[in-house]
Short mmCIF file of C-alpha atoms in Angstrom, two decimals:
data_model
loop_
_atom_site.label_atom_id
_atom_site.label_comp_id
_atom_site.label_asym_id
_atom_site.label_seq_id
_atom_site.Cartn_x
_atom_site.Cartn_y
_atom_site.Cartn_z
CA MET A 1 -27.64 -8.05 -24.24
CA ASP A 2 -26.60 -7.88 -21.21
CA LEU A 3 -23.87 -10.07 -19.76
CA PRO A 4 -24.46 -12.37 -16.50
CA ARG A 5 -22.90 -9.89 -13.05
CA SER A 6 -20.46 -12.69 -12.63
CA ILE A 7 -18.85 -12.83 -16.50
CA ARG A 8 -18.51 -9.58 -16.25
CA PHE A 9 -17.10 -9.20 -12.98
CA PHE A 10 -14.68 -11.88 -14.12
CA LEU A 11 -14.02 -10.12 -17.38
CA GLU A 12 -13.52 -6.68 -15.88
CA ASP A 13 -11.17 -8.11 -12.82
CA THR A 14 -9.26 -10.17 -15.65
CA GLY A 15 -8.59 -6.48 -17.87
CA ASP A 16 -7.36 -5.09 -14.23
CA LEU A 17 -5.37 -7.82 -13.31
CA ALA A 18 -3.58 -6.83 -16.95
CA ARG A 19 -3.79 -3.69 -16.75
CA PHE A 20 -1.68 -4.02 -13.20
CA THR A 21 0.77 -6.08 -14.78
CA GLY A 22 1.94 -4.23 -17.98
CA HIS A 23 1.88 -1.06 -14.73
CA TYR A 24 3.97 -3.63 -13.20
CA PHE A 25 6.57 -4.41 -16.49
CA GLY A 26 6.59 -0.31 -17.32
CA LEU A 27 7.44 0.71 -14.30
CA GLY A 28 8.22 -2.03 -11.62
CA PHE A 29 12.53 -1.58 -13.60
CA SER A 30 12.76 1.76 -13.89
CA ARG A 31 15.30 3.94 -11.56
CA PRO A 32 15.04 4.51 -8.78
CA PHE A 33 15.79 0.78 -7.98
CA GLU A 34 14.12 -0.39 -4.50
CA THR A 35 17.48 -2.53 -3.68
CA GLY A 36 17.39 -2.14 -0.05
CA GLU A 37 13.16 -3.38 0.00
CA LEU A 38 13.64 -6.21 -2.89
CA LEU A 39 16.57 -7.61 -0.32
CA LYS A 40 14.07 -6.96 2.70
CA GLN A 41 11.34 -9.29 0.66
CA CYS A 42 13.52 -11.45 -0.32
CA TYR A 43 13.85 -12.60 3.21
CA ASN A 44 10.54 -12.18 4.50
CA ILE A 45 9.45 -14.08 0.94
CA GLY A 46 11.96 -16.57 0.55
CA TYR A 47 14.31 -17.02 4.00
CA LYS A 48 10.69 -17.45 5.62
CA SER A 49 8.96 -19.78 3.92
CA PHE A 50 11.71 -22.44 3.22
CA GLY A 51 10.71 -23.83 6.41
CA LEU A 52 7.25 -24.59 5.49
CA VAL A 53 8.04 -25.67 1.98
CA ALA A 54 10.49 -28.29 3.55
CA LEU A 55 8.78 -29.98 5.45
CA THR A 56 5.74 -30.44 2.67
CA SER A 57 8.75 -31.40 0.40
CA PHE A 58 10.03 -34.12 2.28
CA ILE A 59 6.68 -35.68 3.78
CA ILE A 60 5.55 -35.55 -0.37
CA GLY A 61 8.89 -36.93 -1.27
CA LEU A 62 8.41 -40.24 2.09
CA VAL A 63 4.32 -40.40 1.02
CA LEU A 64 4.83 -41.45 -2.99
CA THR A 65 7.39 -42.71 -2.14
CA MET A 66 5.46 -45.54 0.05
CA GLN A 67 2.58 -45.02 -2.18
CA LEU A 68 4.08 -45.95 -4.95
CA HIS A 69 6.69 -48.92 -3.53
CA PRO A 70 3.73 -52.02 -3.80
CA THR A 71 2.41 -50.83 -7.39
CA LEU A 72 5.85 -50.97 -8.32
CA VAL A 73 6.42 -54.57 -6.85
CA GLU A 74 3.60 -56.14 -8.22
CA TYR A 75 4.69 -55.78 -11.99
CA GLY A 76 8.18 -57.10 -10.73
CA VAL A 77 9.87 -53.75 -11.30
CA ALA A 78 10.53 -52.20 -7.60
CA SER A 79 14.12 -51.34 -8.88
CA GLN A 80 13.15 -48.37 -10.90
CA LEU A 81 11.43 -46.63 -7.79
CA PRO A 82 14.23 -43.50 -7.48
CA VAL A 83 13.50 -43.72 -11.03
CA MET A 84 10.42 -43.05 -11.35
CA VAL A 85 10.14 -40.94 -8.16
CA GLY A 86 12.88 -38.80 -9.17
CA LEU A 87 11.32 -37.78 -12.20
CA ALA A 88 8.30 -37.31 -10.62
CA ILE A 89 9.56 -35.04 -7.92
CA ILE A 90 12.05 -33.22 -10.63
CA ARG A 91 9.06 -32.76 -13.35
CA GLU A 92 6.06 -31.82 -11.69
CA ILE A 93 4.96 -32.76 -8.15
CA GLY A 94 8.55 -30.45 -6.86
CA PRO A 95 7.11 -27.62 -8.15
CA VAL A 96 4.09 -27.78 -8.18
CA ILE A 97 3.15 -28.95 -4.73
CA ALA A 98 5.94 -26.29 -3.31
CA ALA A 99 4.73 -23.71 -5.83
CA LEU A 100 1.13 -24.01 -3.90
CA ILE A 101 1.86 -24.36 -0.61
CA PHE A 102 4.22 -20.56 -1.13
CA ALA A 103 1.40 -19.34 -2.95
CA GLY A 104 -0.88 -20.03 -0.10
CA LYS A 105 1.75 -18.77 2.18
CA ILE A 106 2.70 -15.43 -0.10
CA ALA A 107 -0.59 -14.38 -2.08
CA SER A 108 -2.17 -14.74 1.18
CA SER A 109 0.21 -12.42 2.88
CA ILE A 110 1.30 -9.95 0.39
CA GLY A 111 -2.43 -9.49 -0.24
CA ALA A 112 -3.40 -8.75 3.54
CA GLU A 113 -0.76 -6.44 4.17
CA LEU A 114 -1.22 -4.50 0.79
CA GLY A 115 -5.03 -4.28 1.57
CA SER A 116 -4.64 -3.83 5.08
CA MET A 117 -2.30 -1.00 3.88
CA LYS A 118 -4.42 0.98 1.23
CA VAL A 119 -7.33 0.33 4.17
CA THR A 120 -5.29 2.80 6.58
CA GLU A 121 -4.22 4.70 4.13
CA GLN A 122 -0.60 4.01 4.43
CA ILE A 123 0.12 3.90 0.70
CA ASP A 124 -1.41 7.13 -0.02
CA ALA A 125 0.72 8.28 3.10
CA MET A 126 3.83 6.71 1.00
CA GLU A 127 2.61 9.27 -2.20
CA VAL A 128 2.51 12.21 -0.39
CA SER A 129 6.10 10.92 1.30
CA GLY A 130 7.74 11.36 -2.28
CA THR A 131 7.63 7.30 -2.30
CA ASN A 132 6.34 5.79 -5.87
CA PRO A 133 4.37 3.12 -3.53
CA PHE A 134 3.60 0.77 -7.02
CA LYS A 135 7.54 0.60 -7.01
CA TYR A 136 8.26 0.35 -3.22
CA LEU A 137 5.63 -2.40 -2.49
CA VAL A 138 3.93 -3.78 -5.26
CA ALA A 139 7.45 -4.60 -7.58
CA THR A 140 10.14 -4.96 -5.07
CA ARG A 141 7.65 -8.27 -3.81
CA VAL A 142 6.90 -9.61 -6.56
CA LEU A 143 10.37 -9.40 -8.23
CA ALA A 144 11.37 -11.02 -4.70
CA ALA A 145 8.55 -13.73 -4.98
CA THR A 146 9.93 -14.26 -8.97
CA LEU A 147 13.37 -14.87 -7.75
CA MET A 148 12.79 -16.04 -4.57
CA LEU A 149 10.65 -19.55 -5.64
CA PRO A 150 12.83 -21.09 -8.27
CA ILE A 151 15.52 -20.74 -5.15
CA LEU A 152 13.14 -22.52 -2.96
CA ILE A 153 11.98 -25.17 -5.70
CA VAL A 154 15.20 -26.30 -6.10
CA MET A 155 15.89 -27.18 -2.37
CA ALA A 156 12.72 -28.15 -2.08
CA ASP A 157 13.19 -30.95 -4.75
CA ALA A 158 16.78 -31.82 -2.96
CA ILE A 159 13.98 -32.12 0.33
CA ALA A 160 12.15 -34.41 -1.39
CA LEU A 161 14.24 -36.80 -2.68
CA LEU A 162 15.98 -36.96 0.51
CA GLY A 163 12.34 -37.67 1.68
CA ALA A 164 12.18 -40.82 -1.39
CA TYR A 165 15.20 -41.91 -0.21
CA ILE A 166 14.29 -42.84 3.58
CA GLY A 167 10.89 -44.07 2.25
CA VAL A 168 12.68 -46.17 0.26
CA ASN A 169 15.23 -47.48 2.98
CA ILE A 170 11.40 -47.88 5.05
CA GLN A 171 10.66 -50.78 2.98
CA GLY A 172 14.57 -51.99 1.83
CA THR A 173 18.01 -50.96 1.68
CA THR A 174 19.56 -48.86 -0.66
CA SER A 175 22.93 -46.66 -0.19
CA LEU A 176 22.81 -42.72 -0.49
CA THR A 177 24.66 -43.29 -3.27
CA LEU A 178 23.15 -45.38 -5.32
CA PHE A 179 19.80 -43.85 -4.70
CA PHE A 180 20.68 -40.37 -6.57
CA SER A 181 23.04 -41.45 -8.86
CA GLN A 182 20.23 -43.66 -9.54
CA VAL A 183 17.90 -40.48 -9.88
CA PHE A 184 20.05 -38.83 -11.66
CA HIS A 185 21.38 -41.12 -14.21
CA SER A 186 17.74 -40.58 -15.21
CA LEU A 187 17.24 -37.70 -15.14
CA GLU A 188 17.96 -35.43 -18.62
CA PHE A 189 18.17 -31.60 -19.89
CA SER A 190 14.64 -31.90 -20.93
CA ASP A 191 13.28 -32.60 -17.30
CA VAL A 192 15.02 -30.07 -15.71
CA VAL A 193 15.65 -26.99 -17.04
CA PRO A 194 11.68 -26.33 -18.47
CA ALA A 195 10.29 -27.52 -15.32
CA PHE A 196 12.54 -24.65 -13.66
CA ILE A 197 11.93 -22.15 -16.15
CA LYS A 198 8.40 -22.19 -15.22
CA THR A 199 8.88 -22.28 -11.86
CA PHE A 200 9.50 -18.24 -12.03
CA PHE A 201 6.50 -17.92 -13.76
CA PHE A 202 4.88 -19.42 -10.50
CA GLY A 203 6.62 -17.05 -8.50
CA PHE A 204 5.57 -13.93 -10.75
CA ALA A 205 2.04 -15.33 -10.69
CA VAL A 206 2.22 -15.39 -6.75
CA GLY A 207 3.41 -11.93 -6.84
CA ILE A 208 1.67 -10.50 -8.83
CA VAL A 209 -1.37 -11.90 -8.05
CA GLY A 210 -1.06 -11.04 -4.53
CA SER A 211 -0.38 -7.78 -5.11
CA TYR A 212 -2.42 -6.65 -7.24
CA LYS A 213 -5.53 -8.13 -4.78
CA GLY A 214 -4.25 -6.26 -1.71
CA TYR A 215 -4.13 -3.18 -3.69
CA LYS A 216 -7.02 -3.20 -4.82
CA ALA A 217 -9.04 -4.88 -1.36
CA ALA A 218 -12.60 -2.87 -0.93
CA LYS A 219 -12.14 -1.02 2.70
CA GLY A 220 -13.31 -2.70 6.07
CA THR A 221 -12.19 -5.72 7.25
CA THR A 222 -13.73 -8.06 4.64
CA GLY A 223 -11.98 -6.10 2.14
CA VAL A 224 -8.96 -7.17 3.44
CA GLY A 225 -9.46 -10.75 4.18
CA ASN A 226 -11.12 -11.09 0.36
CA ALA A 227 -8.13 -9.68 -0.87
CA ALA A 228 -5.87 -12.53 1.25
CA ASN A 229 -8.29 -15.34 0.44
CA SER A 230 -8.82 -14.53 -3.39
CA ALA A 231 -5.11 -13.80 -3.86
CA VAL A 232 -4.42 -17.73 -3.18
CA VAL A 233 -7.36 -18.80 -4.60
CA LEU A 234 -6.22 -17.22 -8.26
CA ALA A 235 -2.51 -17.84 -7.65
CA SER A 236 -3.30 -21.61 -7.10
CA VAL A 237 -5.91 -21.75 -10.10
CA LEU A 238 -2.83 -19.64 -11.92
CA ILE A 239 -0.48 -21.94 -11.02
CA PHE A 240 -1.99 -25.20 -12.81
CA ILE A 241 -3.11 -23.04 -15.42
CA ILE A 242 0.76 -22.10 -16.21
CA ASP A 243 1.64 -25.50 -15.66
CA LEU A 244 -0.67 -26.65 -18.43
CA LEU A 245 0.79 -24.47 -20.53
CA ALA A 246 4.11 -25.30 -20.18
CA VAL A 247 3.63 -28.85 -20.27
CA GLN A 248 1.86 -28.24 -23.84
CA ILE A 249 4.80 -25.33 -24.47
CA THR A 250 7.73 -28.52 -23.96
CA ASN A 251 5.93 -30.53 -26.21
CA LEU A 252 5.85 -28.27 -28.59
CA LEU A 253 9.10 -27.53 -28.83
CA GLY A 254 10.30 -31.65 -28.54
CA PHE A 255 11.41 -31.56 -24.96
CA ASN A 256 9.29 -34.76 -24.44
CA MET B 1 -33.79 24.82 0.00
CA GLU B 2 -31.92 26.71 -2.81
CA THR B 3 -28.29 26.78 -2.07
CA LYS B 4 -26.82 30.61 -1.22
CA LYS B 5 -23.26 31.18 -1.80
CA GLU B 6 -20.92 32.89 0.31
CA THR B 7 -24.28 34.29 3.59
CA ILE B 8 -20.61 35.48 5.33
CA THR B 9 -17.81 37.11 3.67
CA THR B 10 -15.92 37.89 6.53
CA ILE B 11 -12.89 37.54 3.82
CA PRO B 12 -8.50 38.19 5.48
CA GLU B 13 -7.17 41.00 4.50
CA LYS B 14 -4.05 39.14 3.79
CA GLN B 15 -2.54 39.78 0.57
CA GLU B 16 -0.25 36.66 -0.62
CA THR B 17 -2.47 33.78 -0.91
CA ALA B 18 -0.97 29.77 -0.68
CA ILE B 19 -3.42 28.04 -2.09
CA VAL B 20 -6.25 29.43 -4.69
CA ILE B 21 -8.82 26.91 -5.41
CA GLU B 22 -10.80 27.77 -8.95
CA HIS B 23 -13.73 26.45 -10.37
CA LEU B 24 -13.34 22.61 -8.72
CA TYR B 25 -15.44 19.46 -9.76
CA LYS B 26 -15.18 16.19 -8.55
CA GLN B 27 -17.58 13.22 -9.78
CA PHE B 28 -17.67 9.91 -8.52
CA GLY B 29 -20.42 7.99 -10.60
CA THR B 30 -23.48 10.19 -10.47
CA ASN B 31 -22.50 11.28 -7.25
CA LYS B 32 -21.36 15.27 -7.88
CA VAL B 33 -18.96 15.40 -4.58
CA LEU B 34 -17.35 19.01 -5.46
CA ASP B 35 -19.58 21.15 -7.77
CA ASP B 36 -18.12 25.04 -8.59
CA PHE B 37 -15.90 24.70 -5.49
CA ASN B 38 -14.16 27.73 -5.27
CA LEU B 39 -11.51 28.85 -2.36
CA THR B 40 -8.53 31.10 -1.52
CA VAL B 41 -5.87 30.68 1.47
CA TYR B 42 -4.15 33.10 2.16
CA LYS B 43 0.08 32.40 3.93
CA GLU B 44 0.13 31.59 7.81
CA GLU B 45 -4.10 31.39 7.70
CA ASN B 46 -5.63 28.18 9.58
CA VAL B 47 -8.67 27.42 7.43
CA VAL B 48 -11.24 24.82 8.70
CA VAL B 49 -13.73 23.50 6.42
CA LEU B 50 -16.81 22.52 7.55
CA GLY B 51 -19.53 20.00 6.47
CA LYS B 52 -21.43 17.19 7.40
CA SER B 53 -20.02 13.23 6.42
CA GLY B 54 -19.60 12.74 3.34
CA SER B 55 -19.80 16.09 1.97
CA GLY B 56 -16.38 15.74 0.18
CA LYS B 57 -14.18 17.56 2.48
CA SER B 58 -11.57 14.85 2.03
CA VAL B 59 -12.47 14.55 -1.16
CA LEU B 60 -11.10 18.21 -1.42
CA ILE B 61 -7.61 17.75 0.42
CA LYS B 62 -6.82 14.61 -1.45
CA CYS B 63 -7.22 16.88 -5.25
CA ILE B 64 -4.95 19.57 -3.42
CA ILE B 65 -1.95 16.99 -2.55
CA GLY B 66 -2.86 15.61 -5.85
CA LEU B 67 -3.83 11.81 -4.50
CA LEU B 68 -7.56 12.60 -6.31
CA GLN B 69 -7.66 14.03 -10.07
CA PRO B 70 -10.40 17.10 -10.04
CA ASP B 71 -12.86 16.13 -12.93
CA LYS B 72 -12.80 20.02 -13.68
CA GLY B 73 -10.95 23.44 -12.30
CA ASN B 74 -7.38 24.81 -10.85
CA ILE B 75 -5.28 24.00 -8.27
CA ILE B 76 -2.77 27.15 -7.24
CA ILE B 77 -0.29 26.04 -4.90
CA SER B 78 2.17 28.71 -4.33
CA GLY B 79 1.45 30.83 -7.09
CA LYS B 80 2.44 27.27 -9.44
CA SER B 81 -0.96 25.27 -10.92
CA ILE B 82 -1.04 21.71 -9.95
CA ASN B 83 -2.67 20.86 -13.78
CA GLY B 84 -0.72 18.75 -15.66
CA LEU B 85 2.33 18.66 -13.54
CA SER B 86 4.32 15.61 -14.48
CA HIS B 87 5.28 12.72 -11.73
CA ASN B 88 8.20 14.71 -10.30
CA GLU B 89 7.03 17.80 -10.87
CA LEU B 90 4.11 16.98 -8.64
CA ASP B 91 6.13 15.12 -5.66
CA LYS B 92 8.76 18.48 -5.78
CA MET B 93 4.97 20.24 -4.93
CA ARG B 94 4.40 18.00 -2.12
CA SER B 95 7.33 18.27 -0.38
CA LYS B 96 6.19 21.28 0.66
CA ILE B 97 2.59 20.15 1.96
CA GLY B 98 2.21 18.45 4.44
CA PHE B 99 -0.88 15.54 4.97
CA LEU B 100 -2.57 14.79 8.58
CA PHE B 101 -4.84 11.74 7.40
CA GLN B 102 -7.53 10.67 9.39
CA GLY B 103 -6.78 7.14 11.08
CA ASN B 104 -2.89 8.76 10.89
CA ALA B 105 -2.14 6.10 8.26
CA ILE B 106 1.36 4.93 10.95
CA TYR B 107 3.10 2.42 8.50
CA ASP B 108 2.60 -0.62 11.43
CA SER B 109 5.74 -2.77 10.10
CA MET B 110 8.03 0.51 10.66
CA THR B 111 9.66 1.36 14.35
CA VAL B 112 8.34 5.46 15.29
CA ARG B 113 11.86 5.94 14.36
CA GLU B 114 12.00 4.35 10.87
CA ASN B 115 8.01 6.62 10.64
CA LEU B 116 9.56 9.87 11.06
CA GLU B 117 12.44 8.40 8.43
CA PHE B 118 10.91 7.51 5.94
CA PRO B 119 10.02 10.78 4.36
CA LEU B 120 13.36 12.26 4.68
CA ARG B 121 15.02 8.89 3.09
CA ARG B 122 12.52 9.33 0.42
CA ARG B 123 13.09 12.81 -0.69
CA TRP B 124 16.34 11.97 -1.76
CA ILE B 125 17.77 15.13 0.70
CA LYS B 126 21.51 14.16 1.57
CA MET B 127 21.85 14.65 5.06
CA SER B 128 24.04 12.32 7.62
CA GLN B 129 22.47 9.90 10.24
CA GLU B 130 23.32 12.32 12.87
CA GLN B 131 21.39 15.16 10.91
CA ILE B 132 18.34 12.62 10.58
CA ASN B 133 17.80 11.26 14.19
CA ALA B 134 18.66 15.06 15.51
CA MET B 135 15.38 15.97 13.04
CA VAL B 136 13.33 13.33 14.28
CA ILE B 137 14.68 14.05 17.64
CA GLU B 138 13.17 17.69 17.23
CA ALA B 139 9.64 16.48 15.66
CA LEU B 140 9.25 13.76 18.20
CA GLU B 141 9.83 17.17 21.22
CA ASN B 142 7.63 18.91 19.72
CA VAL B 143 4.89 16.82 20.08
CA ASN B 144 6.68 15.72 23.87
CA LEU B 145 6.93 12.12 22.31
CA ALA B 146 10.37 11.65 22.15
CA HIS B 147 10.49 8.38 24.35
CA THR B 148 8.41 6.58 22.41
CA VAL B 149 11.81 6.91 19.46
CA ASP B 150 12.43 2.87 19.42
CA MET B 151 8.28 1.85 20.53
CA MET B 152 6.57 0.22 16.97
CA PRO B 153 3.28 1.90 16.20
CA ALA B 154 1.57 -1.18 18.28
CA GLU B 155 2.22 -0.38 21.44
CA LEU B 156 0.76 3.42 21.40
CA SER B 157 -2.31 4.55 22.27
CA GLY B 158 -4.31 6.66 20.11
CA GLY B 159 -3.63 10.19 20.58
CA MET B 160 0.03 9.32 21.35
CA LEU B 161 -0.07 7.53 16.93
CA LYS B 162 -1.76 10.85 16.02
CA ARG B 163 0.88 12.52 18.01
CA ILE B 164 3.42 10.52 15.67
CA ALA B 165 1.45 11.31 12.89
CA LEU B 166 1.73 15.22 13.42
CA ALA B 167 5.40 15.16 13.93
CA ARG B 168 6.04 13.10 10.42
CA THR B 169 3.91 15.55 9.08
CA MET B 170 5.46 18.36 10.27
CA ILE B 171 9.69 16.83 9.97
CA LEU B 172 9.62 18.16 6.36
CA LYS B 173 8.84 21.74 7.56
CA PRO B 174 6.34 21.81 5.19
CA ASP B 175 4.37 25.57 4.30
CA ILE B 176 1.24 23.96 4.12
CA ILE B 177 -0.53 21.02 6.18
CA LEU B 178 -3.64 19.09 5.14
CA TYR B 179 -5.56 18.65 8.18
CA ASP B 180 -7.92 15.54 7.83
CA GLU B 181 -10.23 15.53 10.69
CA PRO B 182 -7.56 15.80 13.10
CA THR B 183 -9.51 15.27 16.53
CA SER B 184 -11.51 12.08 15.28
CA GLY B 185 -11.87 9.36 17.63
CA LEU B 186 -10.11 10.99 20.35
CA ASP B 187 -11.21 12.08 24.11
CA PRO B 188 -11.98 15.49 24.64
CA VAL B 189 -8.77 15.86 26.30
CA THR B 190 -6.68 14.35 23.73
CA ALA B 191 -8.76 16.41 21.10
CA ARG B 192 -8.03 19.54 22.84
CA GLU B 193 -4.26 18.53 23.19
CA ILE B 194 -3.70 18.21 19.52
CA ASP B 195 -5.76 21.54 19.14
CA LYS B 196 -2.98 23.25 21.01
CA LEU B 197 -0.37 21.31 18.95
CA ILE B 198 -1.68 22.51 15.42
CA LEU B 199 -1.60 25.83 16.73
CA ASP B 200 1.85 25.85 18.58
CA LEU B 201 3.64 23.74 15.35
CA GLN B 202 1.33 26.90 13.16
CA LYS B 203 3.07 29.45 15.23
CA LYS B 204 6.74 27.54 14.90
CA TYR B 205 7.01 27.14 11.58
CA HIS B 206 4.70 30.07 10.12
CA THR B 207 2.48 27.08 8.00
CA THR B 208 -0.83 27.47 6.37
CA SER B 209 -3.41 25.70 7.01
CA ILE B 210 -6.88 23.35 5.78
CA ILE B 211 -8.79 21.27 8.17
CA ILE B 212 -11.19 19.74 7.88
CA SER B 213 -12.81 19.02 10.58
CA HIS B 214 -17.02 18.87 11.67
CA ASP B 215 -15.79 18.59 15.96
CA MET B 216 -16.84 22.43 17.15
CA ASN B 217 -13.84 22.40 19.83
CA CYS B 218 -11.14 22.32 16.98
CA VAL B 219 -12.54 24.54 14.81
CA LYS B 220 -13.83 27.50 17.72
CA LYS B 221 -9.73 26.37 18.52
CA THR B 222 -7.97 26.56 15.31
CA ALA B 223 -9.58 28.60 12.89
CA ASP B 224 -9.18 32.20 11.43
CA ARG B 225 -11.77 31.29 9.08
CA VAL B 226 -14.67 28.64 8.30
CA VAL B 227 -15.69 28.06 5.44
CA LEU B 228 -19.33 25.27 4.98
CA LEU B 229 -18.94 23.06 2.66
CA LEU B 230 -22.57 22.18 1.22
CA ASP B 231 -23.50 20.12 -2.13
CA GLY B 232 -19.93 20.49 -3.56
CA LYS B 233 -19.87 24.28 -3.32
CA CYS B 234 -18.64 27.14 -0.35
CA TYR B 235 -21.76 27.55 1.50
CA ALA B 236 -20.28 29.95 3.59
CA GLN B 237 -17.18 31.59 4.79
CA GLY B 238 -16.51 33.62 7.97
CA THR B 239 -15.06 33.59 11.22
CA TYR B 240 -16.05 30.83 13.96
CA ASN B 241 -17.87 34.09 16.07
CA GLU B 242 -19.65 34.48 12.66
CA PHE B 243 -20.66 30.86 11.71
CA GLU B 244 -22.06 31.49 15.87
CA ILE B 245 -24.59 33.96 15.43
CA ALA B 246 -25.47 32.95 11.71
CA ASP B 247 -29.44 32.78 11.12
CA ASP B 248 -29.30 30.03 8.01
CA PRO B 249 -30.71 26.47 9.12
CA ASN B 250 -27.23 25.06 7.41
CA ILE B 251 -24.80 26.77 9.53
CA LYS B 252 -27.20 26.48 12.88
CA GLN B 253 -27.07 23.49 12.71
CA PHE B 254 -23.55 22.61 13.31
CA PHE B 255 -23.70 24.29 16.82
CA GLU B 256 -26.89 23.01 18.11
#
């Protein structure tokens, strides 16, 4: 019996992505290393995303606090606001929101850039110039995304907590020292480390999906548009799937 | 109509071969693009491969440079078969072959200088920055565009981009150059300039060329020998003048 077209396409695409990922691990860490291009991509992917990630994280911290405050007051635990906001930001909201914003910016950008390079034969031109385009274009972007997102998320968490502090002070008065000491006292190893580790996987997912969609883009402007669009959609879905798996694994390991 | 083979058979008497293509087959799905294609190109000869759109001309030169893998057959370049070459050996072979892409394939995120430096740096040739600069300027002077060295591709016209692409192709002074429709999309005046540049550079660097084209002015100007690719086979070959007076309707249609 023939499988429906959409299911066949999904299975083929998943298989292709798995092969592409395998190719990355087979080739991405072999010599010669493209150090110059890697540093350039770290700048493009990391530094240039900081503003957007910082802004959204700040707003999320602020809004989360303002939304939680009335409920906590109702239950008479308003003093626990920094603890609750801190846990929510560090464990879940900070990494996931920053990763989604990162996916929207970087997966689409990598998908569109590599897609347009593919349709204008720039990737072929690299290959005939003695360059392995997979190493030069894909390996550097994936590694840069994997390394930069965790750094961005650490900064995003700090900025979101700052937003939360301002949110707390809109509705009351708490000193900065008190707010942060309450937040940090409530945090444990099991809150910080698993949340940090999963950010590497988020970054990897964004880099590999963006590169895969761009590298496999169909000819024409529609192909480039589809590559950028599907890169964001798939990267975002993968972030949620990785998050779900990370929670399950940390539960199994007894970190919760 | 039955496919005739080699209706015109004037072949140069030069002895030293640059490229020998033997029984080449390439199929995409059920579409046979190359079907027992044979061709010998002699040193310092300009061979124009003529054929309708979609007849497999670009596929042929992509097989020669190793961007596509033929299904069957043998390609011998400077006495060495490219079948079964390792990636490094293929890379070494490619350093002797230039490829001018139909859409230029200029890296649009790099300046003209960086575009020309790219093949030099990627070949891991040990050169000082002064030597690299001198080679870049020489290549640009060959195409009369030395003043564009620090410009971005977006600032240049289509004809200028074609000349920059030609300069980049020539920068490693290859023995063989493969031109994929070098005058397509250009106005007649610019196309004539490109034809002249191809001939001038061929004279200067004694290169062997395969030119893919269906622009009859380009064919007339540049061809030592014309080859008609039809139904995946080398249908006819001869000089431009022989083609011009041929009675065969498959040849005549290009001159109407």
